[in-house]
XYZ file of C-alpha atoms in Angstrom:
581
model
C -13.825 -5.006 1.332
C -15.935 -7.291 3.513
C -15.827 -11.057 2.963
C -18.445 -13.559 4.123
C -18.859 -17.248 3.349
C -22.522 -18.072 2.816
C -24.025 -21.280 1.430
C -20.859 -22.249 -0.407
C -20.423 -18.850 -2.088
C -18.073 -16.022 -1.307
C -19.983 -12.723 -1.322
C -17.961 -9.594 -1.050
C -18.860 -5.912 -0.863
C -16.771 -2.888 -1.608
C -16.968 -0.485 1.292
C -14.724 2.497 0.595
C -15.554 6.168 0.340
C -16.291 8.135 -2.828
C -18.088 6.646 -5.841
C -17.769 2.941 -6.599
C -19.133 -0.508 -7.148
C -21.472 -2.751 -5.231
C -21.256 -6.452 -4.440
C -20.648 -9.619 -6.399
C -20.584 -13.357 -5.883
C -17.609 -15.588 -6.555
C -17.163 -19.326 -6.496
C -16.190 -21.417 -3.512
C -12.615 -21.745 -4.752
C -11.847 -18.116 -3.947
C -8.796 -17.930 -1.693
C -8.666 -16.617 1.816
C -6.098 -13.914 1.173
C -6.690 -10.683 -0.639
C -7.908 -11.815 -4.039
C -9.657 -14.307 -6.287
C -8.215 -17.600 -7.563
C -4.897 -17.235 -9.338
C -5.014 -16.889 -13.083
C -1.550 -18.286 -13.767
C 0.416 -21.179 -12.404
C 3.656 -21.141 -10.463
C 4.944 -19.541 -7.292
C 8.069 -19.132 -5.245
C 9.940 -22.306 -4.460
C 11.585 -23.807 -1.462
C 10.393 -24.603 2.041
C 11.867 -25.386 5.435
C 10.724 -26.133 8.957
C 11.648 -24.137 12.013
C 13.355 -26.195 14.707
C 10.513 -25.137 16.990
C 8.027 -26.918 14.727
C 6.488 -23.915 12.970
C 5.955 -23.964 9.218
C 8.376 -21.767 7.319
C 9.046 -20.754 3.746
C 12.449 -19.907 2.365
C 12.846 -18.274 -1.037
C 16.102 -17.155 -2.602
C 15.099 -14.153 -4.654
C 16.113 -11.658 -7.295
C 18.690 -9.100 -6.374
C 17.629 -5.463 -6.661
C 19.665 -5.006 -9.828
C 17.661 -7.688 -11.666
C 15.116 -6.257 -14.064
C 12.084 -8.222 -15.214
C 9.409 -7.208 -17.667
C 6.068 -6.598 -16.019
C 2.783 -5.373 -17.439
C 2.209 -3.004 -14.525
C 1.439 0.626 -15.291
C -0.496 3.481 -13.724
C -3.584 5.272 -14.918
C -4.458 8.898 -14.277
C -5.650 10.200 -17.644
C -8.793 12.218 -16.995
C -11.968 11.555 -18.974
C -12.227 15.319 -19.465
C -8.838 15.409 -21.198
C -9.530 12.446 -23.454
C -12.929 13.796 -24.526
C -11.691 17.410 -24.942
C -8.260 17.639 -26.506
C -6.968 19.117 -29.739
C -5.796 15.808 -31.224
C -7.805 12.609 -30.743
C -11.125 14.373 -30.089
C -10.613 16.929 -32.859
C -12.313 15.926 -36.109
C -9.506 16.946 -38.465
C -6.503 16.130 -36.261
C -7.887 12.677 -35.466
C -7.553 11.738 -39.127
C -4.168 13.403 -39.581
C -2.550 11.660 -36.582
C -2.537 8.190 -38.127
C -1.257 9.504 -41.458
C 1.981 10.764 -39.862
C 4.655 9.410 -37.496
C 4.150 9.794 -33.748
C 7.272 11.935 -33.633
C 8.664 15.297 -32.573
C 8.673 16.849 -36.030
C 5.015 15.964 -36.586
C 3.757 18.308 -33.836
C 6.318 21.114 -33.965
C 5.084 24.717 -34.090
C 6.621 25.118 -37.553
C 5.466 21.746 -38.924
C 4.368 21.496 -42.552
C 3.073 18.180 -43.916
C 2.321 18.335 -47.613
C 1.089 14.748 -47.527
C -1.956 15.908 -45.550
C -3.070 18.090 -48.456
C -2.103 15.526 -51.075
C -4.326 12.963 -49.369
C -7.902 12.658 -50.604
C -9.018 14.393 -47.409
C -7.222 17.596 -48.499
C -6.183 18.530 -44.981
C -4.257 21.701 -44.106
C -0.472 20.978 -44.204
C -0.094 23.160 -41.072
C -2.956 21.425 -39.289
C -0.972 20.017 -36.333
C 0.759 23.237 -35.318
C 0.267 24.658 -31.797
C -1.932 21.822 -30.594
C 0.408 20.885 -27.766
C 0.176 24.402 -26.346
C -2.982 23.080 -24.652
C -2.213 21.392 -21.319
C -4.892 18.686 -21.532
C -3.738 17.817 -25.050
C -0.229 17.365 -23.659
C -1.694 15.082 -20.979
C -3.235 12.932 -23.708
C 0.025 12.938 -25.681
C 1.879 11.724 -22.581
C -0.341 8.638 -22.292
C -0.510 8.123 -26.056
C 3.282 7.961 -26.371
C 3.530 5.835 -23.230
C 1.127 3.281 -24.717
C 2.379 3.248 -28.308
C 6.147 3.663 -28.106
C 8.744 1.698 -26.179
C 11.593 2.794 -23.879
C 14.191 4.662 -25.899
C 11.564 6.281 -28.109
C 10.007 9.638 -27.261
C 8.200 12.689 -28.594
C 9.251 16.216 -27.622
C 7.474 19.510 -28.083
C 8.913 23.014 -27.692
C 6.488 25.880 -27.226
C 8.108 28.574 -29.356
C 6.408 31.330 -27.355
C 8.080 30.347 -24.078
C 10.944 28.073 -25.227
C 9.647 25.506 -22.750
C 10.180 21.901 -23.882
C 8.018 18.938 -22.927
C 9.234 15.373 -23.464
C 6.909 12.386 -23.590
C 8.797 9.079 -23.200
C 7.743 5.725 -24.609
C 6.960 3.064 -22.023
C 4.789 0.091 -22.992
C 5.583 -0.239 -26.693
C 2.343 -1.506 -28.218
C 3.174 0.008 -31.618
C 6.830 1.129 -31.931
C 6.680 1.478 -35.763
C 4.362 4.471 -35.288
C 7.379 6.403 -34.060
C 8.896 6.224 -37.565
C 5.955 6.165 -39.963
C 2.236 6.794 -40.090
C -0.066 3.896 -39.366
C -1.554 4.270 -42.841
C 1.845 3.212 -44.207
C 1.784 -0.139 -42.383
C 0.038 -3.150 -43.851
C -3.654 -3.175 -43.038
C -3.573 -5.913 -40.386
C -0.709 -4.249 -38.495
C -2.351 -0.818 -38.714
C -5.667 -2.116 -37.379
C -3.985 -3.978 -34.540
C -1.887 -0.929 -33.608
C -4.913 1.360 -33.534
C -6.958 -1.063 -31.464
C -4.219 -1.892 -28.949
C -3.290 1.754 -28.397
C -6.988 2.681 -28.138
C -7.552 -0.044 -25.532
C -4.500 1.112 -23.601
C -5.701 4.737 -23.501
C -9.204 3.717 -22.433
C -7.856 1.501 -19.650
C -5.803 4.364 -18.237
C -8.716 6.783 -17.763
C -9.347 7.591 -14.116
C -11.867 10.383 -13.392
C -11.290 10.092 -9.614
C -7.953 11.866 -9.811
C -6.158 8.925 -8.225
C -3.218 7.147 -9.825
C -4.175 3.471 -9.733
C -1.689 0.742 -10.599
C -2.933 -1.654 -13.295
C -1.771 -4.977 -14.649
C -2.512 -5.222 -18.383
C -3.061 -8.531 -20.161
C -3.530 -9.070 -23.866
C -1.975 -10.211 -27.106
C 0.493 -7.738 -28.573
C 2.734 -8.405 -31.568
C 4.426 -11.725 -30.632
C 7.144 -11.274 -33.237
C 8.097 -7.963 -31.626
C 7.908 -8.600 -27.878
C 6.205 -11.933 -27.149
C 6.277 -11.276 -23.400
C 4.463 -7.923 -23.657
C 1.099 -7.748 -21.800
C 2.004 -10.981 -20.008
C 2.192 -11.278 -16.184
C 5.797 -11.094 -14.999
C 7.598 -13.117 -12.309
C 7.767 -10.126 -9.954
C 6.552 -6.564 -9.455
C 8.566 -3.553 -8.365
C 7.392 -1.522 -5.378
C 5.324 1.487 -6.492
C 7.229 4.733 -5.882
C 4.351 7.230 -6.167
C 1.190 7.941 -4.201
C -2.384 7.494 -5.416
C -2.926 11.260 -5.580
C -0.079 11.695 -8.095
C 2.383 12.674 -5.386
C 5.870 11.331 -4.887
C 7.292 9.258 -2.067
C 10.278 11.386 -1.158
C 12.268 8.473 0.258
C 12.977 7.326 -3.307
C 14.457 10.702 -4.328
C 18.238 11.275 -4.436
C 19.679 12.789 -1.271
C 20.488 16.480 -1.477
C 22.702 16.185 1.601
C 24.415 13.397 3.495
C 21.895 11.126 5.260
C 22.302 8.159 7.589
C 19.995 5.493 9.001
C 16.600 3.856 8.468
C 14.585 7.022 9.124
C 16.079 9.069 6.302
C 13.698 10.366 3.616
C 15.926 9.944 0.565
C 18.253 7.507 -1.122
C 16.069 4.390 -0.936
C 15.763 1.787 -3.694
C 12.454 0.267 -4.780
C 12.691 -3.508 -4.461
C 9.824 -5.985 -5.003
C 6.397 -6.808 -3.582
C 5.712 -9.929 -1.521
C 2.619 -11.728 -0.259
C 1.866 -13.052 3.218
C -1.012 -14.234 5.388
C -2.635 -11.788 7.771
C -1.213 -12.169 11.255
C 1.719 -14.334 10.193
C 5.224 -13.418 11.313
C 7.515 -12.614 8.414
C 11.297 -12.257 8.435
C 13.167 -10.750 5.507
C 16.896 -10.379 5.304
C 19.583 -9.170 2.944
C 21.903 -11.742 1.422
C 21.416 -14.841 -0.671
C 22.006 -17.346 2.123
C 18.812 -18.848 3.640
C 17.632 -17.145 6.783
C 17.401 -20.338 8.794
C 15.876 -19.759 12.233
C 15.362 -16.271 13.597
C 14.927 -15.180 17.175
C 12.274 -12.661 18.106
C 14.555 -10.585 20.270
C 16.577 -7.697 18.915
C 19.845 -8.348 17.141
C 23.052 -7.833 19.044
C 24.809 -4.623 18.069
C 27.467 -5.171 15.451
C 29.979 -2.818 13.990
C 28.273 -1.080 11.071
C 29.878 0.513 8.068
C 28.326 3.114 5.805
C 27.899 0.489 3.079
C 25.891 -1.944 5.232
C 22.429 -2.618 3.824
C 19.397 -1.373 5.707
C 15.784 -2.343 5.002
C 12.349 -0.794 5.258
C 9.135 -2.798 4.804
C 5.762 -1.194 4.054
C 2.207 -2.483 4.006
C 0.637 -2.861 0.553
C 2.253 -2.373 -2.844
C 3.691 1.126 -2.398
C 6.762 2.400 -0.616
C 6.392 4.578 2.460
C 8.077 7.189 4.613
C 9.600 6.504 8.007
C 6.643 7.998 9.903
C 3.897 6.636 7.651
C 1.066 4.466 9.042
C 1.941 2.033 6.255
C 5.360 1.395 7.790
C 5.138 -2.108 9.222
C 6.226 -2.818 12.777
C 9.830 -3.760 12.326
C 13.015 -4.364 14.224
C 16.276 -6.044 13.549
C 16.402 -9.696 14.620
C 19.067 -12.354 14.960
C 19.106 -14.958 12.206
C 21.548 -17.852 12.638
C 24.349 -15.532 13.622
C 24.318 -13.761 10.259
C 25.893 -10.361 9.955
C 23.394 -9.304 7.249
C 20.371 -7.379 8.560
C 16.990 -9.052 8.957
C 13.664 -7.517 9.926
C 10.644 -9.040 11.633
C 7.091 -7.803 11.030
C 3.518 -8.979 11.337
C 1.595 -9.252 8.068
C -1.428 -6.961 7.884
C -4.828 -7.545 6.318
C -3.777 -6.358 2.839
C -1.686 -9.519 2.453
C 1.075 -7.594 0.640
C 4.354 -6.075 1.732
C 6.809 -3.824 -0.097
C 10.555 -3.887 0.419
C 12.844 -0.851 0.252
C 16.613 -1.045 0.634
C 19.706 1.107 0.639
C 23.119 1.573 2.234
C 23.235 2.710 5.838
C 24.730 6.059 4.786
C 23.982 7.942 1.591
C 26.128 10.793 0.411
C 24.699 13.760 -1.451
C 24.180 12.775 -5.080
C 26.304 15.166 -7.112
C 26.063 15.431 -10.886
C 27.744 12.430 -12.466
C 27.865 10.453 -9.227
C 26.790 6.829 -9.257
C 23.814 5.566 -7.316
C 23.988 3.620 -4.045
C 25.539 0.157 -4.298
C 23.348 -2.884 -4.790
C 22.908 -4.845 -1.545
C 22.487 -8.174 -3.333
C 19.615 -10.629 -3.004
C 17.039 -11.087 -0.242
C 15.548 -14.106 1.486
C 12.252 -14.404 3.326
C 10.868 -16.745 5.960
C 7.496 -16.835 7.701
C 5.617 -18.750 10.361
C 1.972 -19.174 11.195
C 0.222 -16.695 13.450
C -0.994 -17.903 16.844
C -4.025 -20.190 16.498
C -6.815 -17.656 16.861
C -10.201 -18.407 15.376
C -13.926 -18.512 15.993
C -15.382 -21.160 18.329
C -16.784 -24.040 16.320
C -19.095 -26.913 17.321
C -17.871 -28.508 20.584
C -16.096 -31.796 19.983
C -15.476 -34.173 22.846
C -14.572 -32.276 25.955
C -13.471 -28.971 24.385
C -14.048 -26.277 21.825
C -12.583 -26.805 18.368
C -10.663 -23.726 17.259
C -10.243 -23.301 13.517
C -6.965 -21.485 12.761
C -7.021 -18.643 10.263
C -6.087 -19.472 6.672
C -2.343 -19.411 6.113
C 0.103 -19.494 3.267
C 3.833 -19.043 3.546
C 5.237 -15.651 2.634
C 6.432 -15.352 -0.951
C 9.041 -12.848 -2.115
C 9.079 -11.671 -4.786
C 5.441 -12.398 -5.558
C 4.403 -12.976 -9.142
C 2.477 -10.265 -10.935
C -0.554 -12.561 -11.237
C -0.639 -12.898 -7.434
C -0.249 -9.190 -6.746
C -2.895 -8.234 -9.323
C -5.613 -10.869 -9.103
C -8.890 -8.945 -9.496
C -10.047 -8.865 -13.114
C -11.706 -5.498 -13.670
C -12.695 -6.098 -17.279
C -11.677 -5.424 -20.872
C -11.290 -2.256 -22.944
C -11.427 -2.277 -26.718
C -12.315 -0.355 -29.861
C -10.655 2.090 -32.252
C -10.370 5.810 -31.499
C -9.166 6.520 -35.048
C -11.630 4.487 -37.083
C -13.619 6.488 -39.636
C -16.716 7.859 -37.911
C -15.227 7.314 -34.458
C -16.132 10.770 -33.124
C -19.709 11.621 -32.232
C -21.517 13.630 -34.907
C -22.084 16.472 -32.420
C -18.395 17.316 -32.718
C -17.780 19.764 -35.546
C -14.504 20.891 -37.150
C -14.475 24.088 -35.080
C -14.604 22.267 -31.735
C -11.577 21.254 -29.642
C -9.302 23.591 -31.590
C -6.279 25.575 -30.365
C -5.428 29.085 -31.532
C -1.794 30.121 -32.052
C -1.965 31.997 -28.756
C -2.868 28.757 -26.966
C -6.576 29.481 -26.506
C -8.560 26.215 -26.527
C -12.102 26.100 -27.906
C -13.640 23.125 -26.137
C -16.678 21.262 -27.382
C -19.708 21.825 -25.117
C -20.713 19.102 -22.697
C -23.557 17.103 -24.179
C -23.683 13.874 -22.158
C -22.758 11.675 -25.138
C -20.265 8.871 -25.728
C -17.643 10.938 -27.540
C -15.976 7.936 -29.167
C -18.519 5.838 -31.024
C -16.216 2.834 -31.449
C -14.873 2.551 -27.887
C -16.169 -0.022 -25.400
C -15.639 -1.504 -21.970
C -17.012 -4.665 -20.405
C -16.799 -5.661 -16.765
C -15.171 -8.687 -15.152
C -16.905 -11.234 -12.987
C -16.529 -9.205 -9.782
C -18.406 -6.064 -10.827
C -22.170 -5.767 -10.614
C -22.992 -2.070 -10.198
C -23.202 -1.087 -13.842
C -24.346 2.497 -13.260
C -21.551 3.299 -10.818
C -18.973 1.640 -13.058
C -19.939 3.654 -16.102
C -20.171 7.010 -14.324
C -17.079 6.629 -12.153
C -14.725 4.832 -14.531
C -15.618 5.876 -18.065
C -17.166 9.327 -17.725
C -16.166 12.720 -16.382
C -19.089 12.438 -13.955
C -22.840 11.941 -13.893
C -24.492 13.311 -17.065
C -21.071 14.213 -18.495
C -19.405 13.012 -21.684
C -17.975 9.495 -21.612
C -14.935 8.026 -23.321
C -16.558 4.666 -24.068
C -19.767 2.657 -23.947
C -20.108 0.101 -21.150
C -21.646 -2.953 -22.798
C -22.136 -5.215 -19.771
C -20.220 -8.223 -18.497
C -17.284 -9.578 -20.506
C -18.011 -13.204 -19.610
C -19.968 -15.362 -17.193
C -21.085 -13.474 -14.123
C -23.843 -13.289 -11.527
C -26.909 -12.528 -13.673
C -29.471 -10.077 -12.264
C -32.575 -8.815 -14.063
C -32.603 -5.472 -15.903
C -28.866 -5.502 -16.526
C -26.829 -5.186 -19.741
C -26.047 -8.372 -21.682
C -23.581 -10.942 -20.417
C -20.805 -12.758 -22.304
C -19.659 -9.867 -24.475
C -16.328 -11.638 -25.078
C -16.318 -15.041 -26.748
C -12.934 -16.027 -25.290
C -12.248 -15.917 -21.549
C -8.525 -16.666 -21.813
C -6.626 -15.832 -24.996
C -4.408 -18.562 -26.339
C -1.141 -16.657 -26.787
C -0.272 -17.123 -23.077
C -2.360 -19.825 -21.469
C -3.729 -18.928 -18.067
C -3.207 -15.159 -18.074
C -6.979 -14.533 -18.210
C -7.187 -12.032 -21.056
C -10.571 -11.595 -22.748
C -10.615 -11.845 -26.538
C -13.125 -11.445 -29.375
C -15.292 -8.872 -27.628
C -18.532 -7.418 -28.996
C -19.451 -3.776 -29.492
C -21.527 -1.889 -32.038
C -22.575 -5.168 -33.698
C -19.019 -6.153 -34.553
C -16.241 -8.214 -32.992
C -13.072 -6.483 -31.803
C -9.985 -8.678 -31.922
C -7.457 -6.704 -29.869
C -8.780 -5.829 -26.395
C -6.696 -5.255 -23.270
C -7.825 -6.838 -20.015
C -7.064 -4.994 -16.769
C -6.346 -6.620 -13.416
C -6.306 -4.702 -10.128
C -4.513 -5.171 -6.835
C -7.806 -4.714 -4.995
C -11.329 -4.504 -6.430
C -12.051 -1.013 -5.138
C -9.027 0.617 -6.774
C -10.907 2.303 -9.613
C -14.595 2.539 -8.694
C -15.590 3.418 -5.147
C -18.905 3.608 -3.353
C -20.284 3.159 0.180
C -21.186 -0.388 1.169
C -24.581 -1.520 -0.102
C -26.994 -3.580 1.920
C -27.228 -6.978 0.241
C -30.069 -9.412 1.041
C -29.122 -12.527 3.053
C -25.770 -11.141 4.212
C -25.181 -10.970 7.974
C -25.977 -7.612 9.538
C -22.756 -5.966 10.709
C -22.134 -2.764 12.571
C -21.268 0.285 10.509
C -22.918 2.793 8.176
C -25.237 1.392 5.531
C -27.212 2.732 2.615
C -30.377 1.171 1.188
C -30.206 -0.737 -2.081
C -31.978 1.633 -4.482
C -30.720 0.478 -7.900
C -30.221 -2.879 -9.582
C -26.775 -4.426 -9.247
C -25.414 -5.477 -12.605
C -22.376 -7.528 -13.594
């Protein structure tokens, strides 16, 4: 991402590889570090001043055993799977799903549901057999259960041909009652809200790029059930997986004894912090304030196997010992403390991730407990050296403007880590007439032997009552629709992109603006969730708004040449299509 300040506006372009979005314009109140203005109030507390006169922050933080609710989840559901599966995109199964519980017995190979035939639709009582023998249908079930059910709930399926069992755990919990009864058995308002929230959740988790992007979801769930659900949390755990669906092996249990900071197992995911590029950050174990820290290495002290060691990584994900994301680090002296402290220079991302663990980890045998908790952490930071661009000469010298600075915060609030509003997703995948009329009852079916009969590609919006609108920072409508909502150019799409959710930078020949009447829903003031969004000439009351850690996380495209921006070195491509909000 390139940032320029021009005529009181902040214009930024997305310049990553693969397909993606163009440029947008934000107001003059955009911050200097990593994201747009904060959408919620509050931050870490406490401050102190180094005896050498530098500005410091000191924050006593959560210990690693402290759990907080956060609305942070990953996407990775392919558009191909959502548009071609034997459940939601099957004409008959789509109707049957909401008539029955989202439960193991519903989808078993020997399932019989007389209520399907007794219903006015006269559906086959054995209709839902064998459908989870299809891999892509299992992928959809994984995300469906994750969205609808909460931790402790799950759906399992055993393929009776192979005796292989698949378990799909609940995660977010947008509609836990579905695990016990069909949505048709709930009162009408609850059923509609469940269908719309789960639909919005599934749509938001589509990612045709194959990457696993971390999302922050905002919205208004059932306040009587979990009032804090879909609300930004006070902290965010370090992400333990890679963008390409891989694992970071350092978080895995150790299969043999391992010692030291370079080991690739036995680490604990702590929290994410924020810092200013170039600033010097110190983080240490223990709840006592760091005080002043020297830049030279710590004096050797006698270490036991239970002593805490730390690893700090750039960005919001953990890292391996040899990774380029491993920040420059070394132990430092802090006020004579025996607890370890590390010093590192904040990089341009403005985020750092903390990993911890005991100095020595023994092989995790069955029934063994995990590594001991090291307790809380404290963080301190000081400004980088005053390096800036020469400004207008004043008096006898050159005025140097220091780079923007804010004290390091750990743990950072979810609203600070995920500050880029991508847009809103809404609709109802199970509403009558939801599936495109080109889908017939013989399409997207599974035979008892597991053979899947996919519907042909036709370039249509498969779900007629599914929509997405873009936030204020998107303006390449074509790239957004093709790279976020569809399986590719001229392929089937999961939803219709209707334009900008709210106020944005208007450009001619673009879809309508202000698709959502409410910019910030009233259930939690300041969380920036769109409400009352338009699609198919009706208002949808239960959207989910997605925030990203960086604006290029989902849609990617080479940098576009934008009029009036300074000419910089680097590859460019001509502007050949209108940029839309």
